[in-house]
Amino acid sequence: MLVQQILKSKGDGGVVTVTPDTRVSDAAQTLAERRIGGLIVSSDGDTVDGIISERDIVRSLALRGAKTLEETVEAMMTRNPVCCSRQDKSDAVLARMTEGRFRHMPVIEDGKLAGIVTIGDVVKARLEELAMEKDALEGMIMGY
Ligand code: AMP
């Protein structure tokens, strides 16, 4: 399965981005409201400057305390995150996320942000694929 099939199945919900100068308290609010765990940081909506996840915020809260919430996302985002393309295989994306211990991957097309896939998206797609394969095999064996 390709990343583009996963993006298609997610629908055209768009990617939630924040600018580098967004306050961490506002980013946390967006994460809570949208029920997501990570945000792409982009100054223009096309270029990926970084990624900030709930883990970055929690880590900074533990290290620096409540003043973290007054800082900007730029102070704690991961720069140059690992990205993928629509043509990448979902298995390769899953392996990269597992090795790198992160759960979000921006999708880039023609140098611009085209979507985001999470480890949850990839696992869900793989489980659906496995269920269909199982049904097809059962159908072949049972002769229907
Ligand atoms: P996550 O598991 O995605 O919540 O993120 C765990 C850590 O990895 C955080 O420090 C993130 O900023 C970082 N991270 C998230 N996504 C990526 C990515 N695609 N490439 C590199 N680092 C990432």
Tab-separated table of N, CA and C and ligand atoms in Angstrom:
chain	number	residue	atom	x	y	z
A	1	MET	N	0.844	-1.196	0.000
A	1	MET	CA	0.000	0.000	0.000
A	1	MET	C	0.885	1.255	0.000
A	2	LEU	N	0.430	2.274	-0.739
A	2	LEU	CA	1.214	3.500	-0.846
A	2	LEU	C	0.641	4.583	0.068
A	3	VAL	N	1.504	5.523	0.409
A	3	VAL	CA	1.093	6.642	1.271
A	3	VAL	C	-0.106	7.379	0.661
A	4	GLN	N	-0.138	7.479	-0.669
A	4	GLN	CA	-1.245	8.228	-1.285
A	4	GLN	C	-2.604	7.576	-1.019
A	5	GLN	N	-2.616	6.241	-0.888
A	5	GLN	CA	-3.883	5.560	-0.583
A	5	GLN	C	-4.334	5.869	0.843
A	6	ILE	N	-3.371	5.986	1.736
A	6	ILE	CA	-3.711	6.321	3.128
A	6	ILE	C	-4.255	7.748	3.191
A	7	LEU	N	-3.603	8.664	2.470
A	7	LEU	CA	-4.073	10.065	2.468
A	7	LEU	C	-5.494	10.137	1.914
A	8	LYS	N	-5.751	9.345	0.851
A	8	LYS	CA	-7.074	9.355	0.225
A	8	LYS	C	-8.127	8.849	1.216
A	9	SER	N	-7.791	7.780	1.934
A	9	SER	CA	-8.769	7.206	2.870
A	9	SER	C	-9.040	8.144	4.048
A	10	LYS	N	-8.079	9.030	4.351
A	10	LYS	CA	-8.282	9.984	5.449
A	10	LYS	C	-9.191	11.127	5.035
A	11	GLY	N	-9.386	11.283	3.716
A	11	GLY	CA	-10.208	12.389	3.232
A	11	GLY	C	-9.405	13.668	3.171
A	12	ASP	N	-10.057	14.720	2.743
A	12	ASP	CA	-9.347	15.977	2.520
A	12	ASP	C	-9.515	16.914	3.722
A	13	GLY	N	-9.047	16.429	4.872
A	13	GLY	CA	-9.196	17.247	6.083
A	13	GLY	C	-8.161	18.355	6.198
A	14	GLY	N	-7.160	18.360	5.298
A	14	GLY	CA	-6.102	19.361	5.396
A	14	GLY	C	-5.137	19.014	6.520
A	15	VAL	N	-4.031	19.717	6.547
A	15	VAL	CA	-3.025	19.479	7.579
A	15	VAL	C	-3.051	20.655	8.545
A	16	VAL	N	-3.049	20.349	9.831
A	16	VAL	CA	-3.049	21.425	10.820
A	16	VAL	C	-1.612	21.910	11.006
A	17	THR	N	-1.387	23.180	10.737
A	17	THR	CA	-0.039	23.737	10.889
A	17	THR	C	-0.076	24.918	11.862
A	18	VAL	N	1.077	25.213	12.424
A	18	VAL	CA	1.248	26.439	13.209
A	18	VAL	C	2.508	27.128	12.709
A	19	THR	N	2.600	28.424	12.911
A	19	THR	CA	3.806	29.153	12.506
A	19	THR	C	4.847	29.051	13.627
A	20	PRO	N	6.131	29.263	13.295
A	20	PRO	CA	7.188	29.108	14.318
A	20	PRO	C	6.997	30.029	15.519
A	21	ASP	N	6.347	31.192	15.308
A	21	ASP	CA	6.206	32.144	16.426
A	21	ASP	C	4.936	31.912	17.267
A	22	THR	N	4.234	30.809	17.008
A	22	THR	CA	3.044	30.483	17.809
A	22	THR	C	3.449	30.182	19.251
A	23	ARG	N	2.692	30.716	20.201
A	23	ARG	CA	2.992	30.408	21.608
A	23	ARG	C	2.661	28.942	21.899
A	24	VAL	N	3.471	28.343	22.740
A	24	VAL	CA	3.286	26.925	23.063
A	24	VAL	C	1.908	26.688	23.688
A	25	SER	N	1.419	27.642	24.482
A	25	SER	CA	0.088	27.482	25.093
A	25	SER	C	-0.983	27.394	23.993
A	26	ASP	N	-0.818	28.180	22.913
A	26	ASP	CA	-1.788	28.128	21.809
A	26	ASP	C	-1.664	26.811	21.037
A	27	ALA	N	-0.426	26.346	20.864
A	27	ALA	CA	-0.221	25.057	20.170
A	27	ALA	C	-0.863	23.928	20.979
A	28	ALA	N	-0.703	23.983	22.320
A	28	ALA	CA	-1.291	22.944	23.183
A	28	ALA	C	-2.818	22.973	23.064
A	29	GLN	N	-3.356	24.202	22.992
A	29	GLN	CA	-4.819	24.360	22.831
A	29	GLN	C	-5.284	23.717	21.523
A	30	THR	N	-4.525	23.960	20.440
A	30	THR	CA	-4.871	23.388	19.133
A	30	THR	C	-4.796	21.855	19.178
A	31	LEU	N	-3.751	21.334	19.822
A	31	LEU	CA	-3.622	19.874	19.933
A	31	LEU	C	-4.838	19.287	20.651
A	32	ALA	N	-5.259	19.961	21.730
A	32	ALA	CA	-6.397	19.458	22.508
A	32	ALA	C	-7.697	19.560	21.703
A	33	GLU	N	-7.922	20.715	21.082
A	33	GLU	CA	-9.170	20.925	20.320
A	33	GLU	C	-9.291	19.962	19.146
A	34	ARG	N	-8.188	19.763	18.433
A	34	ARG	CA	-8.224	18.910	17.238
A	34	ARG	C	-8.032	17.434	17.565
A	35	ARG	N	-7.753	17.149	18.832
A	35	ARG	CA	-7.527	15.761	19.283
A	35	ARG	C	-6.427	15.086	18.480
A	36	ILE	N	-5.296	15.806	18.355
A	36	ILE	CA	-4.150	15.256	17.631
A	36	ILE	C	-2.918	15.367	18.530
A	37	GLY	N	-1.835	14.688	18.106
A	37	GLY	CA	-0.650	14.645	18.962
A	37	GLY	C	0.531	15.428	18.427
A	38	GLY	N	0.387	15.974	17.207
A	38	GLY	CA	1.518	16.700	16.637
A	38	GLY	C	1.066	17.745	15.638
A	39	LEU	N	1.891	18.772	15.489
A	39	LEU	CA	1.576	19.851	14.545
A	39	LEU	C	2.790	20.117	13.666
A	40	ILE	N	2.528	20.316	12.384
A	40	ILE	CA	3.608	20.722	11.488
A	40	ILE	C	3.835	22.214	11.703
A	41	VAL	N	5.094	22.581	11.808
A	41	VAL	CA	5.433	23.999	11.956
A	41	VAL	C	5.843	24.524	10.586
A	42	SER	N	5.121	25.544	10.118
A	42	SER	CA	5.373	26.080	8.777
A	42	SER	C	5.068	27.566	8.773
A	43	SER	N	5.997	28.349	8.237
A	43	SER	CA	5.763	29.796	8.218
A	43	SER	C	4.820	30.196	7.090
A	44	ASP	N	4.732	29.366	6.027
A	44	ASP	CA	3.889	29.754	4.891
A	44	ASP	C	2.837	28.696	4.511
A	45	GLY	N	2.755	27.620	5.272
A	45	GLY	CA	1.767	26.569	4.965
A	45	GLY	C	2.250	25.558	3.946
A	46	ASP	N	3.373	25.842	3.299
A	46	ASP	CA	3.925	24.937	2.275
A	46	ASP	C	5.252	24.304	2.706
A	47	THR	N	6.116	25.125	3.276
A	47	THR	CA	7.433	24.650	3.686
A	47	THR	C	7.353	24.064	5.086
A	48	VAL	N	7.998	22.904	5.271
A	48	VAL	CA	8.006	22.310	6.615
A	48	VAL	C	9.246	22.816	7.355
A	49	ASP	N	9.025	23.689	8.340
A	49	ASP	CA	10.141	24.206	9.148
A	49	ASP	C	10.474	23.245	10.283
A	50	GLY	N	9.464	22.514	10.733
A	50	GLY	CA	9.687	21.588	11.843
A	50	GLY	C	8.402	20.887	12.208
A	51	ILE	N	8.471	20.144	13.322
A	51	ILE	CA	7.276	19.475	13.829
A	51	ILE	C	7.317	19.584	15.352
A	52	ILE	N	6.165	19.838	15.951
A	52	ILE	CA	6.110	19.869	17.414
A	52	ILE	C	5.053	18.872	17.857
A	53	SER	N	5.446	18.001	18.772
A	53	SER	CA	4.483	17.017	19.246
A	53	SER	C	4.230	17.235	20.737
A	54	GLU	N	3.183	16.592	21.220
A	54	GLU	CA	2.851	16.717	22.646
A	54	GLU	C	4.043	16.303	23.509
A	55	ARG	N	4.864	15.400	22.983
A	55	ARG	CA	6.046	14.949	23.748
A	55	ARG	C	7.054	16.067	23.942
A	56	ASP	N	7.232	16.917	22.909
A	56	ASP	CA	8.169	18.042	23.034
A	56	ASP	C	7.691	18.995	24.128
A	57	ILE	N	6.384	19.211	24.176
A	57	ILE	CA	5.832	20.143	25.167
A	57	ILE	C	5.969	19.556	26.579
A	58	VAL	N	5.651	18.285	26.719
A	58	VAL	CA	5.745	17.645	28.046
A	58	VAL	C	7.200	17.631	28.521
A	59	ARG	N	8.120	17.320	27.589
A	59	ARG	CA	9.541	17.275	27.961
A	59	ARG	C	10.011	18.654	28.430
A	60	SER	N	9.602	19.687	27.705
A	60	SER	CA	10.008	21.037	28.071
A	60	SER	C	9.367	21.479	29.392
A	61	LEU	N	8.128	21.055	29.603
A	61	LEU	CA	7.467	21.374	30.888
A	61	LEU	C	8.242	20.756	32.046
A	62	ALA	N	8.709	19.523	31.851
A	62	ALA	CA	9.453	18.836	32.913
A	62	ALA	C	10.799	19.510	33.171
A	63	LEU	N	11.434	19.981	32.073
A	63	LEU	CA	12.771	20.576	32.210
A	63	LEU	C	12.730	22.034	32.651
A	64	ARG	N	11.783	22.804	32.074
A	64	ARG	CA	11.811	24.251	32.290
A	64	ARG	C	10.612	24.795	33.062
A	65	GLY	N	9.643	23.918	33.324
A	65	GLY	CA	8.492	24.365	34.110
A	65	GLY	C	7.462	25.125	33.279
A	66	ALA	N	6.544	25.793	33.984
A	66	ALA	CA	5.368	26.391	33.345
A	66	ALA	C	5.710	27.508	32.365
A	67	LYS	N	6.911	28.106	32.482
A	67	LYS	CA	7.265	29.188	31.540
A	67	LYS	C	7.345	28.685	30.099
A	68	THR	N	7.442	27.362	29.952
A	68	THR	CA	7.391	26.739	28.620
A	68	THR	C	6.189	27.235	27.829
A	69	LEU	N	5.066	27.401	28.513
A	69	LEU	CA	3.814	27.759	27.826
A	69	LEU	C	3.871	29.141	27.198
A	70	GLU	N	4.783	30.006	27.700
A	70	GLU	CA	4.929	31.366	27.158
A	70	GLU	C	5.923	31.398	26.001
A	71	GLU	N	6.649	30.308	25.793
A	71	GLU	CA	7.660	30.294	24.729
A	71	GLU	C	6.999	30.054	23.371
A	72	THR	N	7.807	30.145	22.311
A	72	THR	CA	7.275	29.876	20.969
A	72	THR	C	7.596	28.428	20.585
A	73	VAL	N	6.813	27.899	19.665
A	73	VAL	CA	7.037	26.502	19.261
A	73	VAL	C	8.430	26.314	18.646
A	74	GLU	N	8.967	27.400	18.071
A	74	GLU	CA	10.290	27.341	17.454
A	74	GLU	C	11.349	26.879	18.460
A	75	ALA	N	11.132	27.216	19.737
A	75	ALA	CA	12.131	26.899	20.767
A	75	ALA	C	12.226	25.401	21.036
A	76	MET	N	11.173	24.667	20.736
A	76	MET	CA	11.205	23.236	21.090
A	76	MET	C	10.806	22.291	19.964
A	77	MET	N	10.591	22.817	18.763
A	77	MET	CA	10.197	21.931	17.653
A	77	MET	C	11.410	21.109	17.197
A	78	THR	N	11.137	20.004	16.512
A	78	THR	CA	12.200	19.230	15.865
A	78	THR	C	12.353	19.783	14.449
A	79	ARG	N	13.580	20.268	14.156
A	79	ARG	CA	13.833	20.816	12.816
A	79	ARG	C	14.141	19.695	11.827
A	80	ASN	N	13.920	19.953	10.567
A	80	ASN	CA	14.192	18.972	9.503
A	80	ASN	C	13.631	17.580	9.823
A	81	PRO	N	12.343	17.472	10.092
A	81	PRO	CA	11.787	16.148	10.392
A	81	PRO	C	11.888	15.218	9.177
A	82	VAL	N	11.874	13.937	9.466
A	82	VAL	CA	11.884	12.945	8.393
A	82	VAL	C	10.536	13.028	7.681
A	83	CYS	N	10.568	13.135	6.358
A	83	CYS	CA	9.343	13.265	5.562
A	83	CYS	C	9.245	12.096	4.594
A	84	CYS	N	8.080	11.937	3.994
A	84	CYS	CA	7.918	10.895	2.972
A	84	CYS	C	7.182	11.504	1.780
A	85	SER	N	7.048	10.703	0.718
A	85	SER	CA	6.311	11.164	-0.455
A	85	SER	C	5.062	10.292	-0.625
A	86	ARG	N	4.148	10.729	-1.475
A	86	ARG	CA	2.928	9.945	-1.739
A	86	ARG	C	3.243	8.569	-2.286
A	87	GLN	N	4.390	8.462	-2.979
A	87	GLN	CA	4.742	7.185	-3.633
A	87	GLN	C	5.451	6.208	-2.703
A	88	ASP	N	5.770	6.644	-1.490
A	88	ASP	CA	6.451	5.730	-0.555
A	88	ASP	C	5.509	4.614	-0.125
A	89	LYS	N	6.100	3.455	0.157
A	89	LYS	CA	5.303	2.315	0.627
A	89	LYS	C	5.025	2.497	2.117
A	90	SER	N	3.800	2.144	2.520
A	90	SER	CA	3.417	2.350	3.920
A	90	SER	C	4.275	1.509	4.867
A	91	ASP	N	4.714	0.327	4.415
A	91	ASP	CA	5.560	-0.512	5.270
A	91	ASP	C	6.889	0.185	5.577
A	92	ALA	N	7.437	0.860	4.563
A	92	ALA	CA	8.713	1.561	4.746
A	92	ALA	C	8.527	2.742	5.704
A	93	VAL	N	7.381	3.414	5.591
A	93	VAL	CA	7.084	4.546	6.473
A	93	VAL	C	6.935	4.059	7.917
A	94	LEU	N	6.249	2.933	8.070
A	94	LEU	CA	6.052	2.352	9.404
A	94	LEU	C	7.404	1.970	10.023
A	95	ALA	N	8.276	1.368	9.206
A	95	ALA	CA	9.599	0.966	9.699
A	95	ALA	C	10.402	2.192	10.121
A	96	ARG	N	10.327	3.253	9.316
A	96	ARG	CA	11.094	4.479	9.625
A	96	ARG	C	10.597	5.116	10.930
A	97	MET	N	9.281	5.113	11.118
A	97	MET	CA	8.708	5.686	12.339
A	97	MET	C	9.102	4.850	13.558
A	98	THR	N	9.080	3.537	13.392
A	98	THR	CA	9.414	2.649	14.504
A	98	THR	C	10.879	2.818	14.894
A	99	GLU	N	11.749	2.838	13.862
A	99	GLU	CA	13.191	3.016	14.130
A	99	GLU	C	13.468	4.358	14.789
A	100	GLY	N	12.818	5.419	14.281
A	100	GLY	CA	13.078	6.778	14.773
A	100	GLY	C	12.301	7.127	16.031
A	101	ARG	N	11.400	6.238	16.449
A	101	ARG	CA	10.561	6.467	17.633
A	101	ARG	C	9.763	7.754	17.545
A	102	PHE	N	9.133	7.986	16.389
A	102	PHE	CA	8.188	9.091	16.268
A	102	PHE	C	6.942	8.588	15.564
A	103	ARG	N	5.851	9.342	15.709
A	103	ARG	CA	4.541	8.850	15.264
A	103	ARG	C	3.912	9.691	14.165
A	104	HIS	N	4.638	10.714	13.724
A	104	HIS	CA	4.092	11.603	12.693
A	104	HIS	C	5.071	11.734	11.543
A	105	MET	N	4.552	11.786	10.317
A	105	MET	CA	5.435	12.020	9.181
A	105	MET	C	4.761	12.918	8.144
A	106	PRO	N	5.370	14.099	7.905
A	106	PRO	CA	4.826	14.973	6.858
A	106	PRO	C	4.998	14.322	5.486
A	107	VAL	N	4.041	14.550	4.599
A	107	VAL	CA	4.133	14.055	3.223
A	107	VAL	C	4.433	15.270	2.334
A	108	ILE	N	5.491	15.140	1.533
A	108	ILE	CA	5.934	16.259	0.692
A	108	ILE	C	5.733	15.904	-0.775
A	109	GLU	N	5.197	16.859	-1.527
A	109	GLU	CA	5.058	16.685	-2.977
A	109	GLU	C	5.515	17.979	-3.660
A	110	ASP	N	6.400	17.840	-4.622
A	110	ASP	CA	6.966	19.008	-5.311
A	110	ASP	C	7.496	20.045	-4.321
A	111	GLY	N	8.135	19.547	-3.287
A	111	GLY	CA	8.746	20.456	-2.312
A	111	GLY	C	7.768	21.121	-1.361
A	112	LYS	N	6.478	20.770	-1.475
A	112	LYS	CA	5.476	21.411	-0.617
A	112	LYS	C	4.749	20.394	0.255
A	113	LEU	N	4.280	20.860	1.397
A	113	LEU	CA	3.529	20.006	2.313
A	113	LEU	C	2.233	19.540	1.645
A	114	ALA	N	2.044	18.185	1.598
A	114	ALA	CA	0.851	17.645	0.925
A	114	ALA	C	-0.047	16.875	1.877
A	115	GLY	N	0.441	16.592	3.096
A	115	GLY	CA	-0.372	15.834	4.043
A	115	GLY	C	0.478	15.383	5.213
A	116	ILE	N	-0.142	14.608	6.084
A	116	ILE	CA	0.594	14.024	7.205
A	116	ILE	C	0.041	12.622	7.438
A	117	VAL	N	0.932	11.696	7.730
A	117	VAL	CA	0.464	10.362	8.133
A	117	VAL	C	0.992	10.084	9.535
A	118	THR	N	0.161	9.428	10.322
A	118	THR	CA	0.574	9.047	11.670
A	118	THR	C	0.735	7.533	11.715
A	119	ILE	N	1.390	7.085	12.752
A	119	ILE	CA	1.577	5.639	12.897
A	119	ILE	C	0.203	4.960	13.005
A	120	GLY	N	-0.767	5.667	13.613
A	120	GLY	CA	-2.127	5.131	13.724
A	120	GLY	C	-2.779	4.958	12.363
A	121	ASP	N	-2.569	5.937	11.466
A	121	ASP	CA	-3.120	5.835	10.102
A	121	ASP	C	-2.554	4.605	9.394
A	122	VAL	N	-1.232	4.410	9.529
A	122	VAL	CA	-0.572	3.324	8.804
A	122	VAL	C	-1.015	1.963	9.360
A	123	VAL	N	-1.092	1.873	10.687
A	123	VAL	CA	-1.504	0.600	11.295
A	123	VAL	C	-2.951	0.279	10.914
A	124	LYS	N	-3.821	1.293	10.943
A	124	LYS	CA	-5.240	1.089	10.583
A	124	LYS	C	-5.345	0.578	9.138
A	125	ALA	N	-4.613	1.231	8.228
A	125	ALA	CA	-4.661	0.837	6.811
A	125	ALA	C	-4.160	-0.594	6.636
A	126	ARG	N	-3.080	-0.928	7.371
A	126	ARG	CA	-2.502	-2.278	7.247
A	126	ARG	C	-3.476	-3.333	7.773
A	127	LEU	N	-4.148	-3.034	8.897
A	127	LEU	CA	-5.107	-3.988	9.462
A	127	LEU	C	-6.268	-4.228	8.498
A	128	GLU	N	-6.730	-3.137	7.855
A	128	GLU	CA	-7.832	-3.275	6.887
A	128	GLU	C	-7.388	-4.125	5.696
A	129	GLU	N	-6.145	-3.892	5.272
A	129	GLU	CA	-5.605	-4.649	4.143
A	129	GLU	C	-5.523	-6.140	4.508
A	130	LEU	N	-5.040	-6.421	5.730
A	130	LEU	CA	-4.916	-7.817	6.176
A	130	LEU	C	-6.290	-8.487	6.270
A	131	ALA	N	-7.303	-7.745	6.753
A	131	ALA	CA	-8.658	-8.304	6.876
A	131	ALA	C	-9.208	-8.655	5.489
A	132	MET	N	-8.944	-7.780	4.500
A	132	MET	CA	-9.429	-8.055	3.134
A	132	MET	C	-8.722	-9.281	2.544
A	133	GLU	N	-7.397	-9.358	2.799
A	133	GLU	CA	-6.637	-10.513	2.295
A	133	GLU	C	-7.172	-11.806	2.914
A	134	LYS	N	-7.464	-11.750	4.221
A	134	LYS	CA	-7.981	-12.943	4.925
A	134	LYS	C	-9.313	-13.366	4.316
A	135	ASP	N	-10.220	-12.393	4.091
A	135	ASP	CA	-11.529	-12.704	3.498
A	135	ASP	C	-11.363	-13.325	2.111
A	136	ALA	N	-10.425	-12.750	1.322
A	136	ALA	CA	-10.215	-13.257	-0.036
A	136	ALA	C	-9.691	-14.692	0.002
A	137	LEU	N	-8.747	-14.942	0.912
A	137	LEU	CA	-8.184	-16.298	1.020
A	137	LEU	C	-9.244	-17.295	1.484
A	138	GLU	N	-10.040	-16.871	2.485
A	138	GLU	CA	-11.122	-17.752	2.970
A	138	GLU	C	-12.095	-18.075	1.838
A	139	GLY	N	-12.398	-17.038	1.039
A	139	GLY	CA	-13.309	-17.210	-0.080
A	139	GLY	C	-12.764	-18.222	-1.088
A	140	MET	N	-11.449	-18.129	-1.336
A	140	MET	CA	-10.824	-19.065	-2.287
A	140	MET	C	-10.869	-20.500	-1.748
A	141	ILE	N	-10.559	-20.629	-0.446
A	141	ILE	CA	-10.505	-21.976	0.161
A	141	ILE	C	-11.908	-22.598	0.221
A	142	MET	N	-12.885	-21.773	0.637
A	142	MET	CA	-14.256	-22.276	0.794
A	142	MET	C	-14.962	-22.363	-0.554
A	143	GLY	N	-14.401	-21.776	-1.572
A	143	GLY	CA	-14.977	-21.834	-2.919
A	143	GLY	C	-16.188	-20.953	-3.126
A	144	TYR	N	-16.221	-19.790	-2.457
A	144	TYR	CA	-17.287	-18.835	-2.751
A	144	TYR	C	-16.714	-17.478	-3.082
B	1	AMP	P1	5.856	11.813	18.190
B	1	AMP	O1	6.067	10.390	18.567
B	1	AMP	O2	5.583	11.981	16.722
B	1	AMP	O3	4.871	12.505	19.064
B	1	AMP	O4	7.252	12.573	18.393
B	1	AMP	C1	8.300	12.132	19.243
B	1	AMP	C2	9.520	13.044	19.016
B	1	AMP	O5	9.961	12.914	17.646
B	1	AMP	C3	9.266	14.544	19.216
B	1	AMP	O6	10.468	15.133	19.676
B	1	AMP	C4	8.948	15.055	17.822
B	1	AMP	O7	9.260	16.425	17.646
B	1	AMP	C5	9.843	14.168	16.978
B	1	AMP	N1	9.261	13.879	15.657
B	1	AMP	C6	7.964	13.723	15.333
B	1	AMP	N2	7.809	13.450	14.041
B	1	AMP	C7	9.055	13.412	13.506
B	1	AMP	C8	9.583	13.190	12.192
B	1	AMP	N3	8.782	12.914	11.145
B	1	AMP	N4	10.925	13.259	12.028
B	1	AMP	C9	11.747	13.514	13.071
B	1	AMP	N5	11.315	13.744	14.334
B	1	AMP	C10	9.990	13.692	14.555
